[in-house]
């Protein structure tokens, strides 16, 4: 992905034109459906960069929905139902993909206990490779609290201001 940023829309359009001309000279083909015209909100590397006010990195609505559905799956399953290590790994990975948009990347701290649960049996488990993915794990109370934090954050914020010296709320 490439992102062109400029102080004005005119400068951004000129930069985009120069970039597109350069890629053609190099023999690269930029697909029209994957190219966006200058705008104050751009999707870049799976996130939305919003520069309408303070520059803010936002989680796109489809990712918010996927994260919330994944969290709901873990939190609302019957306690008697076993949780596969693979299921927990998938949900943790989905949440890891949006950590960058949390204020001061605090989302990473709220993943720690999930990783602890995920790797709890690493030293004692005799299974290797894909077989290990199908072992079961127990979601700890700390992980449930972390998932609740993620749920609240995704429903209320889903974005963090960016840039040096800015408050990231």
mmCIF file with all atom_site columns, C-alpha atoms in Angstrom:
data_model
loop_
_atom_site.group_PDB
_atom_site.id
_atom_site.type_symbol
_atom_site.label_atom_id
_atom_site.label_alt_id
_atom_site.label_comp_id
_atom_site.label_asym_id
_atom_site.label_entity_id
_atom_site.label_seq_id
_atom_site.pdbx_PDB_ins_code
_atom_site.Cartn_x
_atom_site.Cartn_y
_atom_site.Cartn_z
_atom_site.occupancy
_atom_site.B_iso_or_equiv
_atom_site.pdbx_formal_charge
_atom_site.auth_seq_id
_atom_site.auth_comp_id
_atom_site.auth_asym_id
_atom_site.auth_atom_id
_atom_site.pdbx_PDB_model_num
ATOM 1   C CA . UNK A 1 1   ? 0.000   0.000   0.000   1.00 0.00 ? 1   UNK A CA 1
ATOM 2   C CA . UNK A 1 2   ? 1.102   3.541   -0.708  1.00 0.00 ? 2   UNK A CA 1
ATOM 3   C CA . UNK A 1 3   ? -0.282  6.662   0.948   1.00 0.00 ? 3   UNK A CA 1
ATOM 4   C CA . UNK A 1 4   ? 0.151   10.135  -0.488  1.00 0.00 ? 4   UNK A CA 1
ATOM 5   C CA . UNK A 1 5   ? -0.364  12.981  1.945   1.00 0.00 ? 5   UNK A CA 1
ATOM 6   C CA . UNK A 1 6   ? -0.312  16.697  1.227   1.00 0.00 ? 6   UNK A CA 1
ATOM 7   C CA . UNK A 1 7   ? -1.397  19.968  2.804   1.00 0.00 ? 7   UNK A CA 1
ATOM 8   C CA . UNK A 1 8   ? -3.985  20.680  0.110   1.00 0.00 ? 8   UNK A CA 1
ATOM 9   C CA . UNK A 1 9   ? -6.177  18.601  -2.191  1.00 0.00 ? 9   UNK A CA 1
ATOM 10  C CA . UNK A 1 10  ? -4.429  20.163  -5.200  1.00 0.00 ? 10  UNK A CA 1
ATOM 11  C CA . UNK A 1 11  ? -0.998  19.106  -3.948  1.00 0.00 ? 11  UNK A CA 1
ATOM 12  C CA . UNK A 1 12  ? -2.296  15.635  -3.153  1.00 0.00 ? 12  UNK A CA 1
ATOM 13  C CA . UNK A 1 13  ? -3.791  15.276  -6.647  1.00 0.00 ? 13  UNK A CA 1
ATOM 14  C CA . UNK A 1 14  ? -0.484  16.413  -8.183  1.00 0.00 ? 14  UNK A CA 1
ATOM 15  C CA . UNK A 1 15  ? 1.392   13.890  -6.015  1.00 0.00 ? 15  UNK A CA 1
ATOM 16  C CA . UNK A 1 16  ? -1.002  11.099  -6.978  1.00 0.00 ? 16  UNK A CA 1
ATOM 17  C CA . UNK A 1 17  ? -0.638  11.922  -10.668 1.00 0.00 ? 17  UNK A CA 1
ATOM 18  C CA . UNK A 1 18  ? 3.166   11.948  -10.409 1.00 0.00 ? 18  UNK A CA 1
ATOM 19  C CA . UNK A 1 19  ? 3.112   8.654   -8.497  1.00 0.00 ? 19  UNK A CA 1
ATOM 20  C CA . UNK A 1 20  ? 0.791   6.973   -11.025 1.00 0.00 ? 20  UNK A CA 1
ATOM 21  C CA . UNK A 1 21  ? 2.937   8.213   -13.933 1.00 0.00 ? 21  UNK A CA 1
ATOM 22  C CA . UNK A 1 22  ? 6.033   6.829   -12.196 1.00 0.00 ? 22  UNK A CA 1
ATOM 23  C CA . UNK A 1 23  ? 4.448   3.410   -11.602 1.00 0.00 ? 23  UNK A CA 1
ATOM 24  C CA . UNK A 1 24  ? 3.498   3.198   -15.292 1.00 0.00 ? 24  UNK A CA 1
ATOM 25  C CA . UNK A 1 25  ? 7.114   3.967   -16.284 1.00 0.00 ? 25  UNK A CA 1
ATOM 26  C CA . UNK A 1 26  ? 8.240   1.156   -13.958 1.00 0.00 ? 26  UNK A CA 1
ATOM 27  C CA . UNK A 1 27  ? 5.718   -1.236  -15.471 1.00 0.00 ? 27  UNK A CA 1
ATOM 28  C CA . UNK A 1 28  ? 3.429   -1.541  -12.444 1.00 0.00 ? 28  UNK A CA 1
ATOM 29  C CA . UNK A 1 29  ? -0.297  -1.635  -12.946 1.00 0.00 ? 29  UNK A CA 1
ATOM 30  C CA . UNK A 1 30  ? -2.395  0.108   -10.283 1.00 0.00 ? 30  UNK A CA 1
ATOM 31  C CA . UNK A 1 31  ? -5.925  -1.257  -10.303 1.00 0.00 ? 31  UNK A CA 1
ATOM 32  C CA . UNK A 1 32  ? -8.594  1.430   -10.369 1.00 0.00 ? 32  UNK A CA 1
ATOM 33  C CA . UNK A 1 33  ? -10.698 -0.351  -7.708  1.00 0.00 ? 33  UNK A CA 1
ATOM 34  C CA . UNK A 1 34  ? -7.715  -0.249  -5.333  1.00 0.00 ? 34  UNK A CA 1
ATOM 35  C CA . UNK A 1 35  ? -6.900  3.408   -5.972  1.00 0.00 ? 35  UNK A CA 1
ATOM 36  C CA . UNK A 1 36  ? -8.699  6.182   -4.114  1.00 0.00 ? 36  UNK A CA 1
ATOM 37  C CA . UNK A 1 37  ? -8.841  9.845   -5.115  1.00 0.00 ? 37  UNK A CA 1
ATOM 38  C CA . UNK A 1 38  ? -7.623  12.452  -2.615  1.00 0.00 ? 38  UNK A CA 1
ATOM 39  C CA . UNK A 1 39  ? -9.899  12.600  0.431   1.00 0.00 ? 39  UNK A CA 1
ATOM 40  C CA . UNK A 1 40  ? -9.616  13.401  4.130   1.00 0.00 ? 40  UNK A CA 1
ATOM 41  C CA . UNK A 1 41  ? -10.504 9.817   5.078   1.00 0.00 ? 41  UNK A CA 1
ATOM 42  C CA . UNK A 1 42  ? -8.487  7.073   3.391   1.00 0.00 ? 42  UNK A CA 1
ATOM 43  C CA . UNK A 1 43  ? -8.282  3.332   3.883   1.00 0.00 ? 43  UNK A CA 1
ATOM 44  C CA . UNK A 1 44  ? -4.625  2.333   4.204   1.00 0.00 ? 44  UNK A CA 1
ATOM 45  C CA . UNK A 1 45  ? -3.247  -1.031  5.323   1.00 0.00 ? 45  UNK A CA 1
ATOM 46  C CA . UNK A 1 46  ? -6.687  -2.088  6.522   1.00 0.00 ? 46  UNK A CA 1
ATOM 47  C CA . UNK A 1 47  ? -7.334  1.000   8.682   1.00 0.00 ? 47  UNK A CA 1
ATOM 48  C CA . UNK A 1 48  ? -9.005  4.351   8.095   1.00 0.00 ? 48  UNK A CA 1
ATOM 49  C CA . UNK A 1 49  ? -6.830  7.449   8.327   1.00 0.00 ? 49  UNK A CA 1
ATOM 50  C CA . UNK A 1 50  ? -9.110  10.380  9.142   1.00 0.00 ? 50  UNK A CA 1
ATOM 51  C CA . UNK A 1 51  ? -7.593  13.858  8.832   1.00 0.00 ? 51  UNK A CA 1
ATOM 52  C CA . UNK A 1 52  ? -10.786 15.942  9.021   1.00 0.00 ? 52  UNK A CA 1
ATOM 53  C CA . UNK A 1 53  ? -9.727  17.184  12.482  1.00 0.00 ? 53  UNK A CA 1
ATOM 54  C CA . UNK A 1 54  ? -6.847  15.801  14.553  1.00 0.00 ? 54  UNK A CA 1
ATOM 55  C CA . UNK A 1 55  ? -5.358  12.949  12.491  1.00 0.00 ? 55  UNK A CA 1
ATOM 56  C CA . UNK A 1 56  ? -7.031  9.782   13.729  1.00 0.00 ? 56  UNK A CA 1
ATOM 57  C CA . UNK A 1 57  ? -6.487  6.135   12.947  1.00 0.00 ? 57  UNK A CA 1
ATOM 58  C CA . UNK A 1 58  ? -9.865  4.367   12.940  1.00 0.00 ? 58  UNK A CA 1
ATOM 59  C CA . UNK A 1 59  ? -10.946 0.759   12.677  1.00 0.00 ? 59  UNK A CA 1
ATOM 60  C CA . UNK A 1 60  ? -13.226 0.291   9.636   1.00 0.00 ? 60  UNK A CA 1
ATOM 61  C CA . UNK A 1 61  ? -16.828 -0.670  10.475  1.00 0.00 ? 61  UNK A CA 1
ATOM 62  C CA . UNK A 1 62  ? -16.471 -4.158  8.963   1.00 0.00 ? 62  UNK A CA 1
ATOM 63  C CA . UNK A 1 63  ? -13.465 -4.882  11.226  1.00 0.00 ? 63  UNK A CA 1
ATOM 64  C CA . UNK A 1 64  ? -15.304 -3.511  14.266  1.00 0.00 ? 64  UNK A CA 1
ATOM 65  C CA . UNK A 1 65  ? -18.181 -5.850  13.461  1.00 0.00 ? 65  UNK A CA 1
ATOM 66  C CA . UNK A 1 66  ? -15.855 -8.832  13.018  1.00 0.00 ? 66  UNK A CA 1
ATOM 67  C CA . UNK A 1 67  ? -14.065 -8.107  16.295  1.00 0.00 ? 67  UNK A CA 1
ATOM 68  C CA . UNK A 1 68  ? -17.318 -7.736  18.222  1.00 0.00 ? 68  UNK A CA 1
ATOM 69  C CA . UNK A 1 69  ? -18.737 -10.950 16.748  1.00 0.00 ? 69  UNK A CA 1
ATOM 70  C CA . UNK A 1 70  ? -15.539 -12.805 17.676  1.00 0.00 ? 70  UNK A CA 1
ATOM 71  C CA . UNK A 1 71  ? -15.619 -11.451 21.230  1.00 0.00 ? 71  UNK A CA 1
ATOM 72  C CA . UNK A 1 72  ? -19.302 -12.336 21.580  1.00 0.00 ? 72  UNK A CA 1
ATOM 73  C CA . UNK A 1 73  ? -18.500 -15.875 20.443  1.00 0.00 ? 73  UNK A CA 1
ATOM 74  C CA . UNK A 1 74  ? -15.984 -16.288 23.271  1.00 0.00 ? 74  UNK A CA 1
ATOM 75  C CA . UNK A 1 75  ? -17.914 -14.498 26.011  1.00 0.00 ? 75  UNK A CA 1
ATOM 76  C CA . UNK A 1 76  ? -21.358 -15.964 25.361  1.00 0.00 ? 76  UNK A CA 1
ATOM 77  C CA . UNK A 1 77  ? -20.563 -19.600 24.697  1.00 0.00 ? 77  UNK A CA 1
ATOM 78  C CA . UNK A 1 78  ? -21.703 -22.030 27.386  1.00 0.00 ? 78  UNK A CA 1
ATOM 79  C CA . UNK A 1 79  ? -19.029 -22.523 30.048  1.00 0.00 ? 79  UNK A CA 1
ATOM 80  C CA . UNK A 1 80  ? -19.426 -26.265 29.634  1.00 0.00 ? 80  UNK A CA 1
ATOM 81  C CA . UNK A 1 81  ? -18.427 -26.002 25.965  1.00 0.00 ? 81  UNK A CA 1
ATOM 82  C CA . UNK A 1 82  ? -14.716 -26.567 25.403  1.00 0.00 ? 82  UNK A CA 1
ATOM 83  C CA . UNK A 1 83  ? -12.781 -23.812 23.661  1.00 0.00 ? 83  UNK A CA 1
ATOM 84  C CA . UNK A 1 84  ? -10.295 -24.892 21.035  1.00 0.00 ? 84  UNK A CA 1
ATOM 85  C CA . UNK A 1 85  ? -6.887  -23.291 21.073  1.00 0.00 ? 85  UNK A CA 1
ATOM 86  C CA . UNK A 1 86  ? -7.428  -22.489 17.382  1.00 0.00 ? 86  UNK A CA 1
ATOM 87  C CA . UNK A 1 87  ? -10.617 -20.496 18.124  1.00 0.00 ? 87  UNK A CA 1
ATOM 88  C CA . UNK A 1 88  ? -8.827  -18.452 20.763  1.00 0.00 ? 88  UNK A CA 1
ATOM 89  C CA . UNK A 1 89  ? -5.867  -17.902 18.409  1.00 0.00 ? 89  UNK A CA 1
ATOM 90  C CA . UNK A 1 90  ? -8.161  -16.612 15.652  1.00 0.00 ? 90  UNK A CA 1
ATOM 91  C CA . UNK A 1 91  ? -9.948  -14.151 17.948  1.00 0.00 ? 91  UNK A CA 1
ATOM 92  C CA . UNK A 1 92  ? -6.640  -12.977 19.430  1.00 0.00 ? 92  UNK A CA 1
ATOM 93  C CA . UNK A 1 93  ? -5.267  -12.455 15.923  1.00 0.00 ? 93  UNK A CA 1
ATOM 94  C CA . UNK A 1 94  ? -8.299  -10.431 14.858  1.00 0.00 ? 94  UNK A CA 1
ATOM 95  C CA . UNK A 1 95  ? -7.899  -8.179  17.904  1.00 0.00 ? 95  UNK A CA 1
ATOM 96  C CA . UNK A 1 96  ? -4.130  -7.937  17.360  1.00 0.00 ? 96  UNK A CA 1
ATOM 97  C CA . UNK A 1 97  ? -4.832  -6.514  13.893  1.00 0.00 ? 97  UNK A CA 1
ATOM 98  C CA . UNK A 1 98  ? -6.537  -3.440  15.405  1.00 0.00 ? 98  UNK A CA 1
ATOM 99  C CA . UNK A 1 99  ? -4.167  -2.733  18.320  1.00 0.00 ? 99  UNK A CA 1
ATOM 100 C CA . UNK A 1 100 ? -2.559  0.094   16.319  1.00 0.00 ? 100 UNK A CA 1
ATOM 101 C CA . UNK A 1 101 ? -5.819  2.069   16.497  1.00 0.00 ? 101 UNK A CA 1
ATOM 102 C CA . UNK A 1 102 ? -6.105  1.887   20.298  1.00 0.00 ? 102 UNK A CA 1
ATOM 103 C CA . UNK A 1 103 ? -4.905  4.893   22.315  1.00 0.00 ? 103 UNK A CA 1
ATOM 104 C CA . UNK A 1 104 ? -1.171  4.524   22.916  1.00 0.00 ? 104 UNK A CA 1
ATOM 105 C CA . UNK A 1 105 ? -1.565  0.938   21.663  1.00 0.00 ? 105 UNK A CA 1
ATOM 106 C CA . UNK A 1 106 ? -3.084  -0.005  25.033  1.00 0.00 ? 106 UNK A CA 1
ATOM 107 C CA . UNK A 1 107 ? -4.999  -2.787  23.303  1.00 0.00 ? 107 UNK A CA 1
ATOM 108 C CA . UNK A 1 108 ? -1.773  -4.790  23.332  1.00 0.00 ? 108 UNK A CA 1
ATOM 109 C CA . UNK A 1 109 ? -1.860  -4.873  27.145  1.00 0.00 ? 109 UNK A CA 1
ATOM 110 C CA . UNK A 1 110 ? -5.426  -6.204  26.961  1.00 0.00 ? 110 UNK A CA 1
ATOM 111 C CA . UNK A 1 111 ? -4.255  -9.095  24.801  1.00 0.00 ? 111 UNK A CA 1
ATOM 112 C CA . UNK A 1 112 ? -1.574  -10.308 27.197  1.00 0.00 ? 112 UNK A CA 1
ATOM 113 C CA . UNK A 1 113 ? -3.839  -12.583 29.247  1.00 0.00 ? 113 UNK A CA 1
ATOM 114 C CA . UNK A 1 114 ? -5.355  -14.026 26.044  1.00 0.00 ? 114 UNK A CA 1
ATOM 115 C CA . UNK A 1 115 ? -1.854  -14.951 24.895  1.00 0.00 ? 115 UNK A CA 1
ATOM 116 C CA . UNK A 1 116 ? -1.162  -16.408 28.348  1.00 0.00 ? 116 UNK A CA 1
ATOM 117 C CA . UNK A 1 117 ? -4.279  -18.592 28.085  1.00 0.00 ? 117 UNK A CA 1
ATOM 118 C CA . UNK A 1 118 ? -3.389  -19.564 24.536  1.00 0.00 ? 118 UNK A CA 1
ATOM 119 C CA . UNK A 1 119 ? 0.130   -20.712 25.419  1.00 0.00 ? 119 UNK A CA 1
ATOM 120 C CA . UNK A 1 120 ? -0.528  -22.012 28.937  1.00 0.00 ? 120 UNK A CA 1
ATOM 121 C CA . UNK A 1 121 ? 0.084   -25.657 28.054  1.00 0.00 ? 121 UNK A CA 1
ATOM 122 C CA . UNK A 1 122 ? 2.984   -25.045 25.649  1.00 0.00 ? 122 UNK A CA 1
ATOM 123 C CA . UNK A 1 123 ? 5.566   -26.616 27.969  1.00 0.00 ? 123 UNK A CA 1
ATOM 124 C CA . UNK A 1 124 ? 3.480   -29.595 29.043  1.00 0.00 ? 124 UNK A CA 1
ATOM 125 C CA . UNK A 1 125 ? 1.597   -30.401 25.836  1.00 0.00 ? 125 UNK A CA 1
ATOM 126 C CA . UNK A 1 126 ? 3.050   -33.334 23.894  1.00 0.00 ? 126 UNK A CA 1
ATOM 127 C CA . UNK A 1 127 ? 1.207   -32.339 20.713  1.00 0.00 ? 127 UNK A CA 1
ATOM 128 C CA . UNK A 1 128 ? 3.061   -30.463 17.975  1.00 0.00 ? 128 UNK A CA 1
ATOM 129 C CA . UNK A 1 129 ? 2.126   -28.375 14.968  1.00 0.00 ? 129 UNK A CA 1
ATOM 130 C CA . UNK A 1 130 ? -1.490  -28.440 13.839  1.00 0.00 ? 130 UNK A CA 1
ATOM 131 C CA . UNK A 1 131 ? -2.385  -31.062 16.469  1.00 0.00 ? 131 UNK A CA 1
ATOM 132 C CA . UNK A 1 132 ? -1.751  -28.458 19.175  1.00 0.00 ? 132 UNK A CA 1
ATOM 133 C CA . UNK A 1 133 ? -4.383  -26.161 17.596  1.00 0.00 ? 133 UNK A CA 1
ATOM 134 C CA . UNK A 1 134 ? -7.080  -28.720 18.374  1.00 0.00 ? 134 UNK A CA 1
ATOM 135 C CA . UNK A 1 135 ? -6.328  -28.977 22.069  1.00 0.00 ? 135 UNK A CA 1
ATOM 136 C CA . UNK A 1 136 ? -8.666  -27.084 24.364  1.00 0.00 ? 136 UNK A CA 1
ATOM 137 C CA . UNK A 1 137 ? -8.033  -24.128 26.625  1.00 0.00 ? 137 UNK A CA 1
ATOM 138 C CA . UNK A 1 138 ? -9.946  -22.440 29.402  1.00 0.00 ? 138 UNK A CA 1
ATOM 139 C CA . UNK A 1 139 ? -10.659 -18.737 29.189  1.00 0.00 ? 139 UNK A CA 1
ATOM 140 C CA . UNK A 1 140 ? -9.397  -17.143 32.404  1.00 0.00 ? 140 UNK A CA 1
ATOM 141 C CA . UNK A 1 141 ? -11.334 -14.444 34.304  1.00 0.00 ? 141 UNK A CA 1
ATOM 142 C CA . UNK A 1 142 ? -8.590  -11.978 33.290  1.00 0.00 ? 142 UNK A CA 1
ATOM 143 C CA . UNK A 1 143 ? -9.156  -12.825 29.621  1.00 0.00 ? 143 UNK A CA 1
ATOM 144 C CA . UNK A 1 144 ? -12.900 -12.343 30.030  1.00 0.00 ? 144 UNK A CA 1
ATOM 145 C CA . UNK A 1 145 ? -12.227 -8.902  31.538  1.00 0.00 ? 145 UNK A CA 1
ATOM 146 C CA . UNK A 1 146 ? -9.863  -8.056  28.685  1.00 0.00 ? 146 UNK A CA 1
ATOM 147 C CA . UNK A 1 147 ? -12.460 -9.083  26.121  1.00 0.00 ? 147 UNK A CA 1
ATOM 148 C CA . UNK A 1 148 ? -15.005 -6.897  27.890  1.00 0.00 ? 148 UNK A CA 1
ATOM 149 C CA . UNK A 1 149 ? -12.553 -3.966  27.656  1.00 0.00 ? 149 UNK A CA 1
ATOM 150 C CA . UNK A 1 150 ? -12.192 -4.608  23.915  1.00 0.00 ? 150 UNK A CA 1
ATOM 151 C CA . UNK A 1 151 ? -15.960 -4.782  23.531  1.00 0.00 ? 151 UNK A CA 1
ATOM 152 C CA . UNK A 1 152 ? -16.486 -1.442  25.272  1.00 0.00 ? 152 UNK A CA 1
ATOM 153 C CA . UNK A 1 153 ? -13.661 0.252   23.375  1.00 0.00 ? 153 UNK A CA 1
ATOM 154 C CA . UNK A 1 154 ? -14.816 -1.000  19.970  1.00 0.00 ? 154 UNK A CA 1
ATOM 155 C CA . UNK A 1 155 ? -18.384 0.108   20.631  1.00 0.00 ? 155 UNK A CA 1
ATOM 156 C CA . UNK A 1 156 ? -17.455 3.577   21.856  1.00 0.00 ? 156 UNK A CA 1
ATOM 157 C CA . UNK A 1 157 ? -14.217 4.702   20.189  1.00 0.00 ? 157 UNK A CA 1
ATOM 158 C CA . UNK A 1 158 ? -12.563 2.501   17.559  1.00 0.00 ? 158 UNK A CA 1
ATOM 159 C CA . UNK A 1 159 ? -9.941  5.140   16.819  1.00 0.00 ? 159 UNK A CA 1
ATOM 160 C CA . UNK A 1 160 ? -6.918  6.951   18.221  1.00 0.00 ? 160 UNK A CA 1
ATOM 161 C CA . UNK A 1 161 ? -5.331  10.259  17.319  1.00 0.00 ? 161 UNK A CA 1
ATOM 162 C CA . UNK A 1 162 ? -1.925  9.962   15.738  1.00 0.00 ? 162 UNK A CA 1
ATOM 163 C CA . UNK A 1 163 ? 1.202   12.050  15.598  1.00 0.00 ? 163 UNK A CA 1
ATOM 164 C CA . UNK A 1 164 ? 4.042   13.089  17.869  1.00 0.00 ? 164 UNK A CA 1
ATOM 165 C CA . UNK A 1 165 ? 3.041   14.945  20.985  1.00 0.00 ? 165 UNK A CA 1
ATOM 166 C CA . UNK A 1 166 ? -0.688  14.421  20.538  1.00 0.00 ? 166 UNK A CA 1
ATOM 167 C CA . UNK A 1 167 ? -2.929  13.002  23.213  1.00 0.00 ? 167 UNK A CA 1
ATOM 168 C CA . UNK A 1 168 ? -4.020  9.616   21.907  1.00 0.00 ? 168 UNK A CA 1
ATOM 169 C CA . UNK A 1 169 ? -7.600  9.426   23.158  1.00 0.00 ? 169 UNK A CA 1
#
